[in-house]
PDB file of C-alpha atoms in Angstrom:
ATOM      1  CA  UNK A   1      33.560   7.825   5.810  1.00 46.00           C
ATOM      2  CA  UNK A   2      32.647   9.477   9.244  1.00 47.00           C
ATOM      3  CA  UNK A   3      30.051  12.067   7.092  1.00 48.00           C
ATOM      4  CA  UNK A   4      28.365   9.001   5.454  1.00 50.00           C
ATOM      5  CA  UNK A   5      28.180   6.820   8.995  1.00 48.00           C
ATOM      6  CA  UNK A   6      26.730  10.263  10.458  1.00 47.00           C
ATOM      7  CA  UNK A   7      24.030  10.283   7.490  1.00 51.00           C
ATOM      8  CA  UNK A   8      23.353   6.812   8.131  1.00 50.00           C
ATOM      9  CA  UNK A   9      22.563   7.601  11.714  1.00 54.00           C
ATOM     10  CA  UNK A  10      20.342  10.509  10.788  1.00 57.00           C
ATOM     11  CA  UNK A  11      18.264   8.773   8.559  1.00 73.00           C
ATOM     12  CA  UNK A  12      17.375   5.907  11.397  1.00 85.00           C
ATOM     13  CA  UNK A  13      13.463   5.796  11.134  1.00 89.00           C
ATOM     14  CA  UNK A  14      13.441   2.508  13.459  1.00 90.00           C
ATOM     15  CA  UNK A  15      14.941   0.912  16.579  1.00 91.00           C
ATOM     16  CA  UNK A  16      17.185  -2.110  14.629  1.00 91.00           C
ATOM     17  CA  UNK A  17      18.216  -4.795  16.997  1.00 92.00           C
ATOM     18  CA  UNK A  18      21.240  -6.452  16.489  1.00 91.00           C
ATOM     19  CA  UNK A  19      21.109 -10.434  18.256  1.00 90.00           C
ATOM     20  CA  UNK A  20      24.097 -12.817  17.720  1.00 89.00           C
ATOM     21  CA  UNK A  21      24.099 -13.115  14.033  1.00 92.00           C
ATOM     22  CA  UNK A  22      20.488 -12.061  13.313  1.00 95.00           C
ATOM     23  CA  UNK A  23      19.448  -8.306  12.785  1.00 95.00           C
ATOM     24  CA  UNK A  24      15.811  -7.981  13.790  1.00 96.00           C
ATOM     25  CA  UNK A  25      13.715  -5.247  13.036  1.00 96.00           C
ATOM     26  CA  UNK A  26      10.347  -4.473  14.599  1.00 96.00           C
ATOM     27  CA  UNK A  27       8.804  -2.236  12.490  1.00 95.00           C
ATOM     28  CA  UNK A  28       6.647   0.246  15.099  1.00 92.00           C
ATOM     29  CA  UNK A  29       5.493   2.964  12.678  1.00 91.00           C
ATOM     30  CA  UNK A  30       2.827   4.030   9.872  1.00 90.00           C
ATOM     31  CA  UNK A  31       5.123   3.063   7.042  1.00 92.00           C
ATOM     32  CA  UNK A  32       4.565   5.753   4.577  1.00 92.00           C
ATOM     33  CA  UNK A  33       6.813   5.943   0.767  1.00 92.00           C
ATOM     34  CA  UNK A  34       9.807   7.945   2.207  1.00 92.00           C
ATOM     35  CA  UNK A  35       9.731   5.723   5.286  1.00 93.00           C
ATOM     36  CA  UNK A  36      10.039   2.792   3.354  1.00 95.00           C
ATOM     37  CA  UNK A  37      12.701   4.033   1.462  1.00 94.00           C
ATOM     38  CA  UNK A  38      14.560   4.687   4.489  1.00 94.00           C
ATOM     39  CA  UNK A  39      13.792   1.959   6.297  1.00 95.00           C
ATOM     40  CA  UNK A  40      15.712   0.144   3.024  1.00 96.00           C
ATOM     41  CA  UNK A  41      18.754   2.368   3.368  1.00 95.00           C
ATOM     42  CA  UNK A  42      19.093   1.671   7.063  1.00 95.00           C
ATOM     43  CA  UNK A  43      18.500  -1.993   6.909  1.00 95.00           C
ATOM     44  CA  UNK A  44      21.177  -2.179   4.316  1.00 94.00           C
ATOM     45  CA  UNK A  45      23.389   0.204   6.326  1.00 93.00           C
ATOM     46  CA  UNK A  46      22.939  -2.174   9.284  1.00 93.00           C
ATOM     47  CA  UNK A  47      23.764  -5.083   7.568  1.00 93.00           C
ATOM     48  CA  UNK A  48      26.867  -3.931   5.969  1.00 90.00           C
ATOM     49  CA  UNK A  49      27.845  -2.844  10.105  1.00 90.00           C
ATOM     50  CA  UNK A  50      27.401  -5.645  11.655  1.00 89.00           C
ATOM     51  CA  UNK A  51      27.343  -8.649   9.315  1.00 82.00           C
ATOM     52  CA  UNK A  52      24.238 -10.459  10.203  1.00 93.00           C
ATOM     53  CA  UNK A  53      23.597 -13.834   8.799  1.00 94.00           C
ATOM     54  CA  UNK A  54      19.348 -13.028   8.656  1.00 96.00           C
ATOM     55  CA  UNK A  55      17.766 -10.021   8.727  1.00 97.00           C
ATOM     56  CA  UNK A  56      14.278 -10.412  10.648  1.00 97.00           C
ATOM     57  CA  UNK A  57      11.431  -7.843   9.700  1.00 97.00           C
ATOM     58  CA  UNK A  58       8.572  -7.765  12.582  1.00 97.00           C
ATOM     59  CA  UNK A  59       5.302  -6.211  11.184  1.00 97.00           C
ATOM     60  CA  UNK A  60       2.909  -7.446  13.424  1.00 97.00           C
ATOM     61  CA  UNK A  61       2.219  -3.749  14.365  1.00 96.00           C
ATOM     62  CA  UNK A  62       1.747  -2.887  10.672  1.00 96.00           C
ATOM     63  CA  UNK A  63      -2.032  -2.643   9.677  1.00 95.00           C
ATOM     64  CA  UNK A  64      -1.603  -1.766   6.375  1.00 96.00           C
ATOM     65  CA  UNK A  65       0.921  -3.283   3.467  1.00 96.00           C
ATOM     66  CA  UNK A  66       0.348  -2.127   0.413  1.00 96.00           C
ATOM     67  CA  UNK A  67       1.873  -3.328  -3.399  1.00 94.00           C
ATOM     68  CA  UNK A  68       4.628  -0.274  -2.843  1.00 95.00           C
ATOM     69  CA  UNK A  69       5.880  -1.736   0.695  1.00 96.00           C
ATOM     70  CA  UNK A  70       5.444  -5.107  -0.411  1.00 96.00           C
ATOM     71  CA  UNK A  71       7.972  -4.293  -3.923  1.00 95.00           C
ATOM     72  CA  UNK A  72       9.712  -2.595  -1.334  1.00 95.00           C
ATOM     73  CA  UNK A  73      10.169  -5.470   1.519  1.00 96.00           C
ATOM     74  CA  UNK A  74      10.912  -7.797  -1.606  1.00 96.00           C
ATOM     75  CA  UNK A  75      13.717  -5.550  -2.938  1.00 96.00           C
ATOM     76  CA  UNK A  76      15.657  -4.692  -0.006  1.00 96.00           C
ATOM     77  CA  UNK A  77      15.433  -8.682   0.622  1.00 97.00           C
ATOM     78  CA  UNK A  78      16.891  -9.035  -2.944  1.00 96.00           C
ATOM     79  CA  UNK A  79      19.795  -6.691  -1.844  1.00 96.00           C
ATOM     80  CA  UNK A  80      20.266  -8.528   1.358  1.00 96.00           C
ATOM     81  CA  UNK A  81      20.380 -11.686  -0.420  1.00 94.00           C
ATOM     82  CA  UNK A  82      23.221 -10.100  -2.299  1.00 94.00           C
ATOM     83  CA  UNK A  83      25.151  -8.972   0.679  1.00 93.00           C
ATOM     84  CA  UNK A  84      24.941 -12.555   1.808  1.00 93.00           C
ATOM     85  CA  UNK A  85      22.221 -12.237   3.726  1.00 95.00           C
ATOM     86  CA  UNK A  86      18.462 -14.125   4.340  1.00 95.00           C
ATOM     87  CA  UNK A  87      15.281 -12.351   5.331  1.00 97.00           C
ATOM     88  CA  UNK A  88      12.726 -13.341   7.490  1.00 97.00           C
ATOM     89  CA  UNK A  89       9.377 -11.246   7.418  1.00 97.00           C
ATOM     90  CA  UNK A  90       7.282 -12.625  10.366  1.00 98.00           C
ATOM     91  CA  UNK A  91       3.749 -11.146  12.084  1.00 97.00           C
ATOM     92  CA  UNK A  92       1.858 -10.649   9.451  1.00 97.00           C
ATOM     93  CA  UNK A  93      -1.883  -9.457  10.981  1.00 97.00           C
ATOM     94  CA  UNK A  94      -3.935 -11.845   9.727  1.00 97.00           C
ATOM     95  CA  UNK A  95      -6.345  -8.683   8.010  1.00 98.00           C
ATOM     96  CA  UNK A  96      -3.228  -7.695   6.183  1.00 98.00           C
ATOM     97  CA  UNK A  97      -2.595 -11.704   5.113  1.00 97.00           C
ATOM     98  CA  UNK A  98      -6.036 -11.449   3.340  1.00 97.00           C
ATOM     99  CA  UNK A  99      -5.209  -8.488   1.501  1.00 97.00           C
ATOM    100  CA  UNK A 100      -2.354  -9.408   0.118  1.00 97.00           C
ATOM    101  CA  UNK A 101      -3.082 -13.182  -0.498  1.00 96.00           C
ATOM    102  CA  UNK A 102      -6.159 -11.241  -2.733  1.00 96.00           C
ATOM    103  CA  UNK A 103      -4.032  -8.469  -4.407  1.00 95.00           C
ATOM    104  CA  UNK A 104      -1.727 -11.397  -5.511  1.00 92.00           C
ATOM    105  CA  UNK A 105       1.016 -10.197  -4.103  1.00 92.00           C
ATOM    106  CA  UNK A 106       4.644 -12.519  -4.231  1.00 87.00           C
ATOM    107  CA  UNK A 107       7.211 -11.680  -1.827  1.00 90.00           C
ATOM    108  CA  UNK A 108      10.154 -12.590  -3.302  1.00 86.00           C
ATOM    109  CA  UNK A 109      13.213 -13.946  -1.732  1.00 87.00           C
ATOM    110  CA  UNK A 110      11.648 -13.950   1.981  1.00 95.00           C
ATOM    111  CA  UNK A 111      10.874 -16.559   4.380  1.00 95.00           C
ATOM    112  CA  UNK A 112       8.056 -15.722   6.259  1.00 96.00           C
ATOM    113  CA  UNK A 113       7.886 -16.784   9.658  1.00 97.00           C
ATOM    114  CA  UNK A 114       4.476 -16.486  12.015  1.00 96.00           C
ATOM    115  CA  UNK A 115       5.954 -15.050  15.061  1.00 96.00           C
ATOM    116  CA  UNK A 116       9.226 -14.006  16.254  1.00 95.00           C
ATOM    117  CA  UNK A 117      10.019 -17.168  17.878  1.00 95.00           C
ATOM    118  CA  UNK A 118       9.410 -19.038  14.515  1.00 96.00           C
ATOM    119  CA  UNK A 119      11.519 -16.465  12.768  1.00 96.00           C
ATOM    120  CA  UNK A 120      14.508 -16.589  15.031  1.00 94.00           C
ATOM    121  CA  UNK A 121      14.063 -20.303  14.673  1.00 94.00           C
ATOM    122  CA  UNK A 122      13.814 -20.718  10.820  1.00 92.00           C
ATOM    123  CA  UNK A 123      16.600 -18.379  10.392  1.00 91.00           C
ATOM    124  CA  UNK A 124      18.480 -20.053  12.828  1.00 83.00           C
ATOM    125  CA  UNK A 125      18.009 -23.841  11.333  1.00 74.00           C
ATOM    126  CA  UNK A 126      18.949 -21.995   7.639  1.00 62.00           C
ATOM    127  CA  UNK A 127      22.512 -20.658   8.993  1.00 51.00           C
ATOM    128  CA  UNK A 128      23.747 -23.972   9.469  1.00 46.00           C
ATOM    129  CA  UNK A 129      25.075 -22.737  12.702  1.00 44.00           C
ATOM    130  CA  UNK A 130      22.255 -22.917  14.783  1.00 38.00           C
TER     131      UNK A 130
ATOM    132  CA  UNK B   1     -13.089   5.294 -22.194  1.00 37.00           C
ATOM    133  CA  UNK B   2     -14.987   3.297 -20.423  1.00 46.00           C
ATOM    134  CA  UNK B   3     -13.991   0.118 -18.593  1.00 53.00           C
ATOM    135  CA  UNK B   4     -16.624  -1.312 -16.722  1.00 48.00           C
ATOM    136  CA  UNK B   5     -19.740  -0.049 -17.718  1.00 41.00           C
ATOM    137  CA  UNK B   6     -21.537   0.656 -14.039  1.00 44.00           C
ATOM    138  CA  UNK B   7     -22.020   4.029 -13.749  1.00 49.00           C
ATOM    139  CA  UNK B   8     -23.268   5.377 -16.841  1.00 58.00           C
ATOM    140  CA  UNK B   9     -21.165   8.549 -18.845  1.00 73.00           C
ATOM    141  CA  UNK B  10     -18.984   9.774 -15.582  1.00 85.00           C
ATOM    142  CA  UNK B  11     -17.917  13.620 -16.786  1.00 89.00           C
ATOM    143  CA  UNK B  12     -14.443  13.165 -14.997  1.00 91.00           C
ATOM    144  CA  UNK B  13     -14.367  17.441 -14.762  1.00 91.00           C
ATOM    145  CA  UNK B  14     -17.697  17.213 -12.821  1.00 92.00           C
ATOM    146  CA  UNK B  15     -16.150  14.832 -10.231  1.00 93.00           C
ATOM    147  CA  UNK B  16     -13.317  16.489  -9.773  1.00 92.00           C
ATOM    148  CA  UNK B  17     -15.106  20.117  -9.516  1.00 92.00           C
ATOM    149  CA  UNK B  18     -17.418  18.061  -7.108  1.00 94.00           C
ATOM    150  CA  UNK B  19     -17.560  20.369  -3.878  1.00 94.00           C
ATOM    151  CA  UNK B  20     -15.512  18.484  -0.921  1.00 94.00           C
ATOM    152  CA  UNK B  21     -19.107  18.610   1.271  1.00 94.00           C
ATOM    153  CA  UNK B  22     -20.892  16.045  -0.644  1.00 95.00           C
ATOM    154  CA  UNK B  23     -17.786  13.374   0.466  1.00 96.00           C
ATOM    155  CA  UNK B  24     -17.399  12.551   4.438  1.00 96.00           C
ATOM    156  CA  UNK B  25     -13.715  12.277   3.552  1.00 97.00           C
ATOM    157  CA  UNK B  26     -12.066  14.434   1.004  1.00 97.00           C
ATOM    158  CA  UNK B  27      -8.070  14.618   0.621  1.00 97.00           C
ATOM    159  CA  UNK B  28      -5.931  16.494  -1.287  1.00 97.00           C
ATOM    160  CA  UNK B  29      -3.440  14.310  -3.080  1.00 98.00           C
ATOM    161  CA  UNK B  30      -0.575  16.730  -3.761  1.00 97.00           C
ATOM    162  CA  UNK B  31       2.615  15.438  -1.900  1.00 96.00           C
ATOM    163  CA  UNK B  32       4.049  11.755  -0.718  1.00 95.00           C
ATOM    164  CA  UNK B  33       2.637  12.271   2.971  1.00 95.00           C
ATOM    165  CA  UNK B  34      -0.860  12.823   1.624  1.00 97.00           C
ATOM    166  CA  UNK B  35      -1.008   8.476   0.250  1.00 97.00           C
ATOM    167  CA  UNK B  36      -0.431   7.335   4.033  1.00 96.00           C
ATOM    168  CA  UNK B  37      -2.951  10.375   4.813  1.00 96.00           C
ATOM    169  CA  UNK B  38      -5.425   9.133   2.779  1.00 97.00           C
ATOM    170  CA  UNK B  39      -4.671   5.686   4.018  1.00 97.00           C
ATOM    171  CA  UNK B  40      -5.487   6.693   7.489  1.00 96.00           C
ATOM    172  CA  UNK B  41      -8.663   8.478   6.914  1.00 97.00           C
ATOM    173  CA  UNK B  42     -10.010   5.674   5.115  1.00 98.00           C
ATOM    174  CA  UNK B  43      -9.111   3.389   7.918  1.00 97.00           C
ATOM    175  CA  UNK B  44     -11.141   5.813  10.160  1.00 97.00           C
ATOM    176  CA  UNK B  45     -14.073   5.729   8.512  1.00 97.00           C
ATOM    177  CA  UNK B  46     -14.499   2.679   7.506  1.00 97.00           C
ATOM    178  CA  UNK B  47     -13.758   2.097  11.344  1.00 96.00           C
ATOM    179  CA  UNK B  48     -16.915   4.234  12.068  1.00 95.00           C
ATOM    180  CA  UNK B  49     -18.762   2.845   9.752  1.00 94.00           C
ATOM    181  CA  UNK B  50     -19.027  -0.569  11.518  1.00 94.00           C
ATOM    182  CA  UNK B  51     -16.621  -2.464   8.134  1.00 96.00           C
ATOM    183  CA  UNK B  52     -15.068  -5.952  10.036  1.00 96.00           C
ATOM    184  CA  UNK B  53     -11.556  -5.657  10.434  1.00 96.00           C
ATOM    185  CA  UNK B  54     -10.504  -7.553   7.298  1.00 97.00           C
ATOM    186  CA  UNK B  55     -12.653  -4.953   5.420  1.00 97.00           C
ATOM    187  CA  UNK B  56     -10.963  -2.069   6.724  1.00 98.00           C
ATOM    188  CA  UNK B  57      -7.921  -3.006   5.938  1.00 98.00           C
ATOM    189  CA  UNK B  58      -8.525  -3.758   2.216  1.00 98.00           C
ATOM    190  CA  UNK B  59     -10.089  -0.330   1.962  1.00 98.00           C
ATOM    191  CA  UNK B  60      -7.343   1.226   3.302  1.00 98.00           C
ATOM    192  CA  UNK B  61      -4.731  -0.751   0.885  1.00 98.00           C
ATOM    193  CA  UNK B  62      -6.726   0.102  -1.890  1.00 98.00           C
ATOM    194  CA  UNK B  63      -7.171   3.982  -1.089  1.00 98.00           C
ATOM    195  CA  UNK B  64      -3.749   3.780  -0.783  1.00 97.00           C
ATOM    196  CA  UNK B  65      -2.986   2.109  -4.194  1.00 96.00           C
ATOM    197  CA  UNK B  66      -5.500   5.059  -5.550  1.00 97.00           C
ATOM    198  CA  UNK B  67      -3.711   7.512  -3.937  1.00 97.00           C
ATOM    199  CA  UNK B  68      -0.136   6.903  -4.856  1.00 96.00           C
ATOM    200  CA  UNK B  69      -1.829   6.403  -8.679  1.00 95.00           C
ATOM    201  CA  UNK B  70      -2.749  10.054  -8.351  1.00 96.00           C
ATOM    202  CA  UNK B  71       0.812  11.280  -6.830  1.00 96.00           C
ATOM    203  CA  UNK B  72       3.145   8.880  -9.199  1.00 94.00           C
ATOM    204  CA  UNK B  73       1.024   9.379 -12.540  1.00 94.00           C
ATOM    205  CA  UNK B  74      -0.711  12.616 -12.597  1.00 95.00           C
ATOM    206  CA  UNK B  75       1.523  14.737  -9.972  1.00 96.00           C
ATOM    207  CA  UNK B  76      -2.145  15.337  -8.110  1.00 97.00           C
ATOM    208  CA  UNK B  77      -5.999  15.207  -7.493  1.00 98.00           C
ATOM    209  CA  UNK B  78      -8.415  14.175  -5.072  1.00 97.00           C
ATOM    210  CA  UNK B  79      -9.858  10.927  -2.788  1.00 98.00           C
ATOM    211  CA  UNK B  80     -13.099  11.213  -1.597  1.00 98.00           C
ATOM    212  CA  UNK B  81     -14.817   8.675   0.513  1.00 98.00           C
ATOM    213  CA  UNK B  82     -19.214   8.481   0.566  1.00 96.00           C
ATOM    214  CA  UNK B  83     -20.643   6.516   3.089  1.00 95.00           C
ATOM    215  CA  UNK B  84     -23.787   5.367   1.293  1.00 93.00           C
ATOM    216  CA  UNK B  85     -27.025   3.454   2.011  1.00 87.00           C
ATOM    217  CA  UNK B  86     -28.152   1.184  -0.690  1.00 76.00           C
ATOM    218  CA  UNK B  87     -31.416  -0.618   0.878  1.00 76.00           C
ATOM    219  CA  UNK B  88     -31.298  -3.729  -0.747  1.00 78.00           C
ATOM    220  CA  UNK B  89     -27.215  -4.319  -0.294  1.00 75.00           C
ATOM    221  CA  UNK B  90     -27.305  -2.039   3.351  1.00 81.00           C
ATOM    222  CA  UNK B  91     -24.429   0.725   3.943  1.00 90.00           C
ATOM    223  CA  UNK B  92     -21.469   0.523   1.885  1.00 92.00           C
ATOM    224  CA  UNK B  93     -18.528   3.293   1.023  1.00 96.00           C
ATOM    225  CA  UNK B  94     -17.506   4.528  -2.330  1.00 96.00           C
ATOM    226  CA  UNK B  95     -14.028   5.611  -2.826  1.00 98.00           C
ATOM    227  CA  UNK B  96     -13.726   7.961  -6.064  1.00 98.00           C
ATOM    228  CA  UNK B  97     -10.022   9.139  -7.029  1.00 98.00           C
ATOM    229  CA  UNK B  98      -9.886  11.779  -9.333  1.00 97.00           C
ATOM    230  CA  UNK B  99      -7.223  13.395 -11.259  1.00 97.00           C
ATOM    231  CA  UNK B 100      -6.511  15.669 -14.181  1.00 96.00           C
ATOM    232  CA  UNK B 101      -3.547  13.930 -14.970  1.00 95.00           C
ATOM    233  CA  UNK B 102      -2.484  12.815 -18.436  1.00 94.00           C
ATOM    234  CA  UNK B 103      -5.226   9.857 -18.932  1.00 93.00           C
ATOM    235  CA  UNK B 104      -4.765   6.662 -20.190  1.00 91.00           C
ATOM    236  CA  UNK B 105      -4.707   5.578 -23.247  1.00 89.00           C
ATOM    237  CA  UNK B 106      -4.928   1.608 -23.200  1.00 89.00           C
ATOM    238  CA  UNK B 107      -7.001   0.695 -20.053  1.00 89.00           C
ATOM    239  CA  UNK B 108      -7.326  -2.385 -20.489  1.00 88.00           C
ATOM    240  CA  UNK B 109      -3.502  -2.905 -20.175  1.00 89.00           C
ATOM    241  CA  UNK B 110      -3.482  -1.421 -16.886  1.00 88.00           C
ATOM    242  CA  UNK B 111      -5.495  -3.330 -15.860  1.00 89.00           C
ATOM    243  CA  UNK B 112      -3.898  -6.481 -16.455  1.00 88.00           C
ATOM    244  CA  UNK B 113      -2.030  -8.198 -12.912  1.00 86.00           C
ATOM    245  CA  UNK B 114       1.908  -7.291 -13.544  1.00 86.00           C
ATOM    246  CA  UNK B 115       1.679  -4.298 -16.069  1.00 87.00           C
ATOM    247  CA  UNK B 116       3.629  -1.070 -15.282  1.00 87.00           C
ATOM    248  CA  UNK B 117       5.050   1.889 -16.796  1.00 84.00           C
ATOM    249  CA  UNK B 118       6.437   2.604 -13.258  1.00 82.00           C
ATOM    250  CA  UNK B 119       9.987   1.400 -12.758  1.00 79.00           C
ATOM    251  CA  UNK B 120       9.388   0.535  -8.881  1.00 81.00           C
ATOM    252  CA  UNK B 121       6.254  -1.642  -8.768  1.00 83.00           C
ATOM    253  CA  UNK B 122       4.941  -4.714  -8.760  1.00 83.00           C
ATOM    254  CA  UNK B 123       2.347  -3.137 -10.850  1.00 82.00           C
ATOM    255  CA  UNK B 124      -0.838  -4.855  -9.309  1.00 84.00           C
ATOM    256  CA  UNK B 125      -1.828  -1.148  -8.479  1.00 87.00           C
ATOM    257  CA  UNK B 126      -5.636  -1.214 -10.270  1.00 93.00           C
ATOM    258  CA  UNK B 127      -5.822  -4.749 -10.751  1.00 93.00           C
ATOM    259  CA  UNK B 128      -5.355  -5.476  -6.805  1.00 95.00           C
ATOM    260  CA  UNK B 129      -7.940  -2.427  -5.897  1.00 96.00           C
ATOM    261  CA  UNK B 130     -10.273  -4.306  -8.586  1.00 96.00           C
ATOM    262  CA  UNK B 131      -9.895  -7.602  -6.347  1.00 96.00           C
ATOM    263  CA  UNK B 132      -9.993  -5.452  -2.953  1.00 97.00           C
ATOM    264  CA  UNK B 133     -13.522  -4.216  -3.524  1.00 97.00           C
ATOM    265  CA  UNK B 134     -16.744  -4.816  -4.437  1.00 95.00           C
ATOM    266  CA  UNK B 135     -17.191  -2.578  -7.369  1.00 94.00           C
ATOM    267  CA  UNK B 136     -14.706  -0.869  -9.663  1.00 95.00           C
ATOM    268  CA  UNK B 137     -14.991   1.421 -12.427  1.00 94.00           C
ATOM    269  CA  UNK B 138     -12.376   3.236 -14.434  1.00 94.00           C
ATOM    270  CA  UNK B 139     -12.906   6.433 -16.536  1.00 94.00           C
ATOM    271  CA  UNK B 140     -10.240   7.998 -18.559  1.00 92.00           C
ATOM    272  CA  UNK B 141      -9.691  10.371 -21.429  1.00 91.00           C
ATOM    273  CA  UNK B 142      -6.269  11.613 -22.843  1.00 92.00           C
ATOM    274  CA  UNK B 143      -5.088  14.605 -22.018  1.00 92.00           C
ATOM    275  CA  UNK B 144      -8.192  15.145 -19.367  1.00 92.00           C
ATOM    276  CA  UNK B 145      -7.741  12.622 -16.538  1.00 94.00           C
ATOM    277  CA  UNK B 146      -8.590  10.025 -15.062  1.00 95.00           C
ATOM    278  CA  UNK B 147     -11.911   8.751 -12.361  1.00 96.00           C
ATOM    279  CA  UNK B 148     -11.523   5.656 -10.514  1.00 96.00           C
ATOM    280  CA  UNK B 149     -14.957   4.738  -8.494  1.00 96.00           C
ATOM    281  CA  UNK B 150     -14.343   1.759  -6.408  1.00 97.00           C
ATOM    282  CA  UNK B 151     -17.217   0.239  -3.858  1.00 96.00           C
ATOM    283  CA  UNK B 152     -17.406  -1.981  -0.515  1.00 96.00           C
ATOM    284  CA  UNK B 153     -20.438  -3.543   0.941  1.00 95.00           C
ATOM    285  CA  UNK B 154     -20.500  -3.933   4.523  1.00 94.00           C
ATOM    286  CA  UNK B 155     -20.918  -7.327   5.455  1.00 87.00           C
ATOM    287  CA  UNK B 156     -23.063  -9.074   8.608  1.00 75.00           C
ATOM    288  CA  UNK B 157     -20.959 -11.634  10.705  1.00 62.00           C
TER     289      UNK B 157
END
């Protein structure tokens, strides 16, 4: 148990956030294929920690989301969605909006949010806590 | 096999023996790291070359897509990036990704929104490049490889 919280540590690639019963997670970096991956382990790692109600994905410094990191988003939000919990995706650049809306691309089980305000609201209001 | 019939009889071993100084970008696809690589460079030159923000970023998600096609399906190969000049249409870049992977046999099928033979993907790949840019063309032959040659206008705001 103390070898696999030790790999989970290791394999942090960003800063997650843990606020009353939301996780959020501003995502900072270039995400290339093994980041995503590991961004998917460590959000899952997280949530199993610290039993967040919503985890909140912040990619308004992302330029680029391709079909991979979009199946990826949508499958760790599958997972979450599992563990009990929701997933708010929120700061989309309005560039990367486009491309997406024109690839076609679905996001499955998210709620996407404009800003972090509006996520922290929406998954507030859908906790029936807040 | 031809599916769009713009550029006439592409000889997929010529492009991909092309020499890396008739491209203003040329990258290696051999390794994971190399898609966001690719990625990047695109982004820069399409930066340089005056492409509105929106356009950038579609070029980049579609060199991308190209570029992980190259690593998933045929192990490796090449992007390379032309800035061109056409004089009615004004500058535009051409994106070619080349491999000499194992080809595809029904084309048409991968092209189609949803269709993959790759267990983690929403398999809009090709069909989303194809909506990304202004041209596409895709060459393939069994057992030879595979040339993708995908355009983008720049427009005037």
């Amino acid at each position: 148990m103390k070898k696999l919280i030790s790999n989970a540590r290791s394999s942090r690639v960003v800063p997650v956030i843990s606020l009353g019963e939301f996780l959020l997670v501003p995502i900072q970096i270039d995400l290339d294929d093994r980041t995503v991956g590991l961004l998917q382990q460590q959000i899952l790692e997280e949530l199993e920690n610290t039993r967040a109600q919503a985890v909140i994905i912040d990619v308004r410094m992302v330029d680029v989301i391709d079909s991979y990191i979009s199946y990826t988003i949508s499958e760790t939000a599958a997972m979450a969605r599992l563990m009990g919990c929701r997933t708010v995706l929120c700061g989309i650049q309005p560039p990367v909006a486009l491309t997406l809306a024109q690839m076609g691309v679905m996001l499955q089980d998210i709620i996407v949010a404009r800003d972090l305000e509006h996520a922290l609201l929406v998954a507030g209001s859908q906790s029936g806590v807040g | 096999m031809l599916y769009k019939n713009e550029h006439e009889n592409v000889d997929i071993d010529r492009v991909f023996n092309s020499p890396a100084e008739e491209y203003d970008v040329f990258i290696r696809i051999a390794r994971e790291e190399d898609i966001a690589v690719a990625r990047q460079m695109a982004k820069q030159l399409a930066q340089e070359a005056g492409f509105s923000l929106a356009d950038i970023t579609k070029i980049a998600t579609a060199v991308s897509e190209l570029a992980r096609n190259i690593y998933r399906y045929a192990g490796q190969g090449r992007i390379m990036i032309k800035k061109l000049l056409n004089e009615r249409e004004g500058p535009y870049l051409e994106v070619i990704a080349s491999d000499r992977g194992p080809g595809i046999a029904e084309i048409e099928l991968v092209m189609t929104k949803g269709y993959t033979t790759y267990e983690r993907s929403l398999g809009i790949g090709l069909s989303g490049v194809k909506r990304l840019m202004d041209s596409f063309a895709i060459y393939s032959e069994v057992g030879k490889g595979t040339v993708v040659i995908a355009g983008k206008r720049r427009r005037k705001f």
